[in-house]
Amino acid sequence: MLTRNEKTGLVLAALLGLADIALLAALGGDSAEKPPVWIVALSVLVGLATLVLVAMAWRRPTWPIMVTIIGLRALSALGDLPGLTQDAVIATISAVHLAVSVICLVLLRRWFRRPTEAGRERTQAGAVG
């Protein structure tokens, strides 16, 4: 069962995934400062994977799904770091994306550690030694 914070984190992850996909529009402009195609392709792939995994996690959250979402969002956040050194507009967009990514990760922090298995706990608790 997801808590309210976790649901909020998943909604933010989905919105960040949509923002990653929206980077595809950067290839269509006439600007001289277009990102490399491979970066845009990676961003779109991360965004699509995030959206699919968020839909799966909303129905049945499991540790592997949630950890993958966390990893994808961390990877996307790392991609914002070079943007902080660009002109004011790009730096602002990168800073906002990075801040929302950190908030998302904080909301999903319960899933950072693998849950313990109930069977193993019972075995260790009942062990004589």
CSV table of N, CA and C in Angstrom, one decimal, residues 19-99:
chain,number,residue,atom,x,y,z
A,19,ALA,N,8.4,15.6,-18.6
A,19,ALA,CA,9.4,16.7,-19.0
A,19,ALA,C,10.6,16.1,-19.7
A,20,ASP,N,11.0,14.9,-19.4
A,20,ASP,CA,12.1,14.3,-20.1
A,20,ASP,C,11.7,14.0,-21.6
A,21,ILE,N,10.5,13.6,-21.8
A,21,ILE,CA,10.0,13.3,-23.1
A,21,ILE,C,9.9,14.7,-23.9
A,22,ALA,N,9.5,15.7,-23.2
A,22,ALA,CA,9.4,17.0,-23.8
A,22,ALA,C,10.7,17.6,-24.4
A,23,LEU,N,11.8,17.1,-23.9
A,23,LEU,CA,13.1,17.5,-24.4
A,23,LEU,C,13.2,17.2,-25.9
A,24,LEU,N,12.4,16.3,-26.4
A,24,LEU,CA,12.4,16.0,-27.8
A,24,LEU,C,12.1,17.2,-28.7
A,25,ALA,N,11.4,18.1,-28.1
A,25,ALA,CA,11.0,19.4,-28.8
A,25,ALA,C,12.3,20.2,-29.1
A,26,ALA,N,13.3,20.0,-28.3
A,26,ALA,CA,14.5,20.8,-28.4
A,26,ALA,C,15.2,20.6,-29.7
A,27,LEU,N,15.0,19.4,-30.3
A,27,LEU,CA,15.6,19.1,-31.6
A,27,LEU,C,15.0,19.9,-32.8
A,28,GLY,N,13.7,20.3,-32.6
A,28,GLY,CA,13.0,21.0,-33.7
A,28,GLY,C,13.3,22.4,-33.9
A,29,GLY,N,13.9,23.1,-32.9
A,29,GLY,CA,14.1,24.5,-33.0
A,29,GLY,C,15.3,24.9,-33.9
A,30,ASP,N,15.4,26.2,-34.2
A,30,ASP,CA,16.5,26.7,-35.0
A,30,ASP,C,17.6,27.2,-34.2
A,31,SER,N,17.6,27.0,-32.9
A,31,SER,CA,18.6,27.4,-32.0
A,31,SER,C,20.0,26.7,-32.3
A,32,ALA,N,21.0,27.5,-32.1
A,32,ALA,CA,22.4,26.9,-32.4
A,32,ALA,C,22.8,26.0,-31.2
A,33,GLU,N,22.1,26.1,-30.1
A,33,GLU,CA,22.5,25.4,-28.9
A,33,GLU,C,21.6,24.2,-28.7
A,34,LYS,N,21.5,23.3,-29.7
A,34,LYS,CA,20.7,22.1,-29.5
A,34,LYS,C,21.5,21.1,-28.8
A,35,PRO,N,20.8,20.3,-28.0
A,35,PRO,CA,21.5,19.2,-27.3
A,35,PRO,C,21.9,18.1,-28.3
A,36,PRO,N,22.9,17.3,-28.0
A,36,PRO,CA,23.2,16.2,-28.9
A,36,PRO,C,22.0,15.2,-29.0
A,37,VAL,N,21.9,14.6,-30.2
A,37,VAL,CA,20.7,13.7,-30.4
A,37,VAL,C,20.7,12.5,-29.4
A,38,TRP,N,21.9,12.0,-29.1
A,38,TRP,CA,22.0,10.9,-28.2
A,38,TRP,C,21.5,11.2,-26.8
A,39,ILE,N,21.7,12.5,-26.4
A,39,ILE,CA,21.2,12.9,-25.1
A,39,ILE,C,19.7,13.0,-25.1
A,40,VAL,N,19.1,13.5,-26.1
A,40,VAL,CA,17.7,13.6,-26.3
A,40,VAL,C,17.1,12.2,-26.3
A,41,ALA,N,17.7,11.3,-27.1
A,41,ALA,CA,17.2,10.0,-27.1
A,41,ALA,C,17.2,9.3,-25.8
A,42,LEU,N,18.3,9.5,-25.0
A,42,LEU,CA,18.4,8.9,-23.7
A,42,LEU,C,17.3,9.5,-22.8
A,43,SER,N,17.1,10.8,-22.9
A,43,SER,CA,16.1,11.4,-22.0
A,43,SER,C,14.7,10.9,-22.3
A,44,VAL,N,14.4,10.8,-23.6
A,44,VAL,CA,13.1,10.3,-24.0
A,44,VAL,C,12.9,8.8,-23.5
A,45,LEU,N,14.0,8.0,-23.6
A,45,LEU,CA,13.9,6.6,-23.1
A,45,LEU,C,13.7,6.6,-21.6
A,46,VAL,N,14.4,7.4,-20.9
A,46,VAL,CA,14.2,7.5,-19.4
A,46,VAL,C,12.8,7.9,-19.1
A,47,GLY,N,12.3,8.9,-19.8
A,47,GLY,CA,11.0,9.4,-19.5
A,47,GLY,C,9.9,8.4,-19.8
A,48,LEU,N,10.0,7.7,-20.9
A,48,LEU,CA,9.1,6.6,-21.2
A,48,LEU,C,9.1,5.5,-20.2
A,49,ALA,N,10.3,5.1,-19.9
A,49,ALA,CA,10.4,4.0,-18.9
A,49,ALA,C,9.8,4.4,-17.5
A,50,THR,N,10.1,5.7,-17.2
A,50,THR,CA,9.5,6.2,-15.9
A,50,THR,C,8.0,6.1,-15.9
A,51,LEU,N,7.4,6.6,-17.0
A,51,LEU,CA,5.9,6.6,-17.1
A,51,LEU,C,5.3,5.1,-17.0
A,52,VAL,N,6.0,4.2,-17.7
A,52,VAL,CA,5.5,2.8,-17.7
A,52,VAL,C,5.6,2.3,-16.3
A,53,LEU,N,6.8,2.5,-15.6
A,53,LEU,CA,7.0,2.0,-14.3
A,53,LEU,C,6.1,2.6,-13.2
A,54,VAL,N,5.8,3.9,-13.4
A,54,VAL,CA,4.9,4.6,-12.5
A,54,VAL,C,3.5,4.0,-12.6
A,55,ALA,N,3.1,3.7,-13.8
A,55,ALA,CA,1.8,3.0,-13.9
A,55,ALA,C,1.7,1.7,-13.3
A,56,MET,N,2.8,0.9,-13.4
A,56,MET,CA,2.9,-0.4,-12.8
A,56,MET,C,3.0,-0.3,-11.3
A,57,ALA,N,3.7,0.7,-10.8
A,57,ALA,CA,3.9,0.9,-9.3
A,57,ALA,C,2.6,1.4,-8.7
A,58,TRP,N,1.8,2.1,-9.4
A,58,TRP,CA,0.5,2.6,-8.9
A,58,TRP,C,-0.4,1.5,-8.6
A,59,ARG,N,-0.4,0.5,-9.4
A,59,ARG,CA,-1.3,-0.7,-9.2
A,59,ARG,C,-0.7,-1.6,-8.2
A,60,ARG,N,0.6,-1.9,-8.3
A,60,ARG,CA,1.2,-2.9,-7.3
A,60,ARG,C,2.6,-2.5,-7.1
A,61,PRO,N,2.9,-1.7,-6.1
A,61,PRO,CA,4.3,-1.3,-5.8
A,61,PRO,C,5.1,-2.4,-5.3
A,62,THR,N,6.2,-2.7,-6.0
A,62,THR,CA,7.2,-3.7,-5.5
A,62,THR,C,8.5,-3.0,-5.4
A,63,TRP,N,9.4,-3.6,-4.6
A,63,TRP,CA,10.7,-3.0,-4.5
A,63,TRP,C,11.5,-2.9,-5.8
A,64,PRO,N,11.6,-3.9,-6.6
A,64,PRO,CA,12.3,-3.7,-7.9
A,64,PRO,C,11.8,-2.5,-8.8
A,65,ILE,N,10.5,-2.4,-8.8
A,65,ILE,CA,9.9,-1.3,-9.7
A,65,ILE,C,10.2,0.0,-9.1
A,66,MET,N,10.0,0.1,-7.7
A,66,MET,CA,10.2,1.4,-7.1
A,66,MET,C,11.7,1.8,-7.2
A,67,VAL,N,12.6,0.9,-7.0
A,67,VAL,CA,14.0,1.2,-7.0
A,67,VAL,C,14.4,1.6,-8.5
A,68,THR,N,13.8,1.0,-9.4
A,68,THR,CA,14.1,1.4,-10.8
A,68,THR,C,13.6,2.8,-11.1
A,69,ILE,N,12.5,3.1,-10.6
A,69,ILE,CA,12.0,4.5,-10.8
A,69,ILE,C,12.9,5.5,-10.1
A,70,ILE,N,13.4,5.2,-8.9
A,70,ILE,CA,14.3,6.0,-8.2
A,70,ILE,C,15.6,6.2,-8.9
A,71,GLY,N,16.1,5.1,-9.5
A,71,GLY,CA,17.3,5.1,-10.3
A,71,GLY,C,17.2,6.0,-11.5
A,72,LEU,N,16.1,5.8,-12.2
A,72,LEU,CA,15.8,6.6,-13.4
A,72,LEU,C,15.7,8.1,-13.1
A,73,ARG,N,15.1,8.4,-12.0
A,73,ARG,CA,14.9,9.8,-11.7
A,73,ARG,C,16.3,10.4,-11.2
A,74,ALA,N,17.1,9.6,-10.5
A,74,ALA,CA,18.4,10.1,-10.1
A,74,ALA,C,19.3,10.3,-11.4
A,75,LEU,N,19.2,9.4,-12.4
A,75,LEU,CA,19.9,9.5,-13.6
A,75,LEU,C,19.5,10.8,-14.3
A,76,SER,N,18.2,11.0,-14.4
A,76,SER,CA,17.7,12.2,-15.0
A,76,SER,C,18.2,13.5,-14.3
A,77,ALA,N,18.2,13.4,-13.0
A,77,ALA,CA,18.6,14.6,-12.2
A,77,ALA,C,20.1,14.9,-12.4
A,78,LEU,N,20.9,13.9,-12.6
A,78,LEU,CA,22.3,14.1,-12.9
A,78,LEU,C,22.5,14.8,-14.2
A,79,GLY,N,21.6,14.5,-15.2
A,79,GLY,CA,21.7,15.2,-16.5
A,79,GLY,C,21.4,16.6,-16.4
A,80,ASP,N,20.8,17.1,-15.3
A,80,ASP,CA,20.6,18.5,-15.1
A,80,ASP,C,21.8,19.3,-14.7
A,81,LEU,N,22.8,18.6,-14.1
A,81,LEU,CA,24.0,19.3,-13.6
A,81,LEU,C,24.7,20.2,-14.7
A,82,PRO,N,25.0,19.7,-15.9
A,82,PRO,CA,25.6,20.5,-16.9
A,82,PRO,C,24.8,21.7,-17.3
A,83,GLY,N,23.5,21.6,-17.2
A,83,GLY,CA,22.6,22.8,-17.5
A,83,GLY,C,22.7,23.9,-16.6
A,84,LEU,N,23.2,23.7,-15.4
A,84,LEU,CA,23.4,24.8,-14.4
A,84,LEU,C,24.4,25.7,-14.8
A,85,THR,N,25.3,25.4,-15.7
A,85,THR,CA,26.4,26.3,-16.1
A,85,THR,C,26.1,27.0,-17.4
A,86,GLN,N,24.9,26.8,-17.9
A,86,GLN,CA,24.5,27.5,-19.2
A,86,GLN,C,23.9,28.9,-18.9
A,87,ASP,N,23.3,29.5,-19.9
A,87,ASP,CA,22.7,30.8,-19.8
A,87,ASP,C,21.6,30.8,-18.7
A,88,ALA,N,21.0,31.9,-18.4
A,88,ALA,CA,20.1,32.0,-17.3
A,88,ALA,C,18.8,31.2,-17.5
A,89,VAL,N,18.3,31.2,-18.7
A,89,VAL,CA,17.0,30.4,-18.9
A,89,VAL,C,17.3,28.9,-18.7
A,90,ILE,N,18.3,28.4,-19.4
A,90,ILE,CA,18.6,26.9,-19.3
A,90,ILE,C,18.9,26.6,-17.8
A,91,ALA,N,19.7,27.5,-17.2
A,91,ALA,CA,20.1,27.2,-15.8
A,91,ALA,C,18.9,27.2,-14.9
A,92,THR,N,18.0,28.1,-15.1
A,92,THR,CA,16.7,28.1,-14.3
A,92,THR,C,15.9,26.8,-14.5
A,93,ILE,N,15.7,26.4,-15.7
A,93,ILE,CA,15.0,25.2,-16.0
A,93,ILE,C,15.7,24.0,-15.4
A,94,SER,N,17.0,23.9,-15.5
A,94,SER,CA,17.7,22.8,-14.9
A,94,SER,C,17.6,22.8,-13.4
A,95,ALA,N,17.7,24.0,-12.8
A,95,ALA,CA,17.6,24.1,-11.3
A,95,ALA,C,16.2,23.6,-10.8
A,96,VAL,N,15.2,24.0,-11.5
A,96,VAL,CA,13.8,23.6,-11.1
A,96,VAL,C,13.6,22.1,-11.3
A,97,HIS,N,14.1,21.6,-12.4
A,97,HIS,CA,14.0,20.1,-12.7
A,97,HIS,C,14.8,19.4,-11.6
A,98,LEU,N,15.9,19.9,-11.3
A,98,LEU,CA,16.8,19.2,-10.3
A,98,LEU,C,16.1,19.3,-8.9
A,99,ALA,N,15.5,20.4,-8.5
A,99,ALA,CA,14.8,20.5,-7.2
A,99,ALA,C,13.6,19.6,-7.1
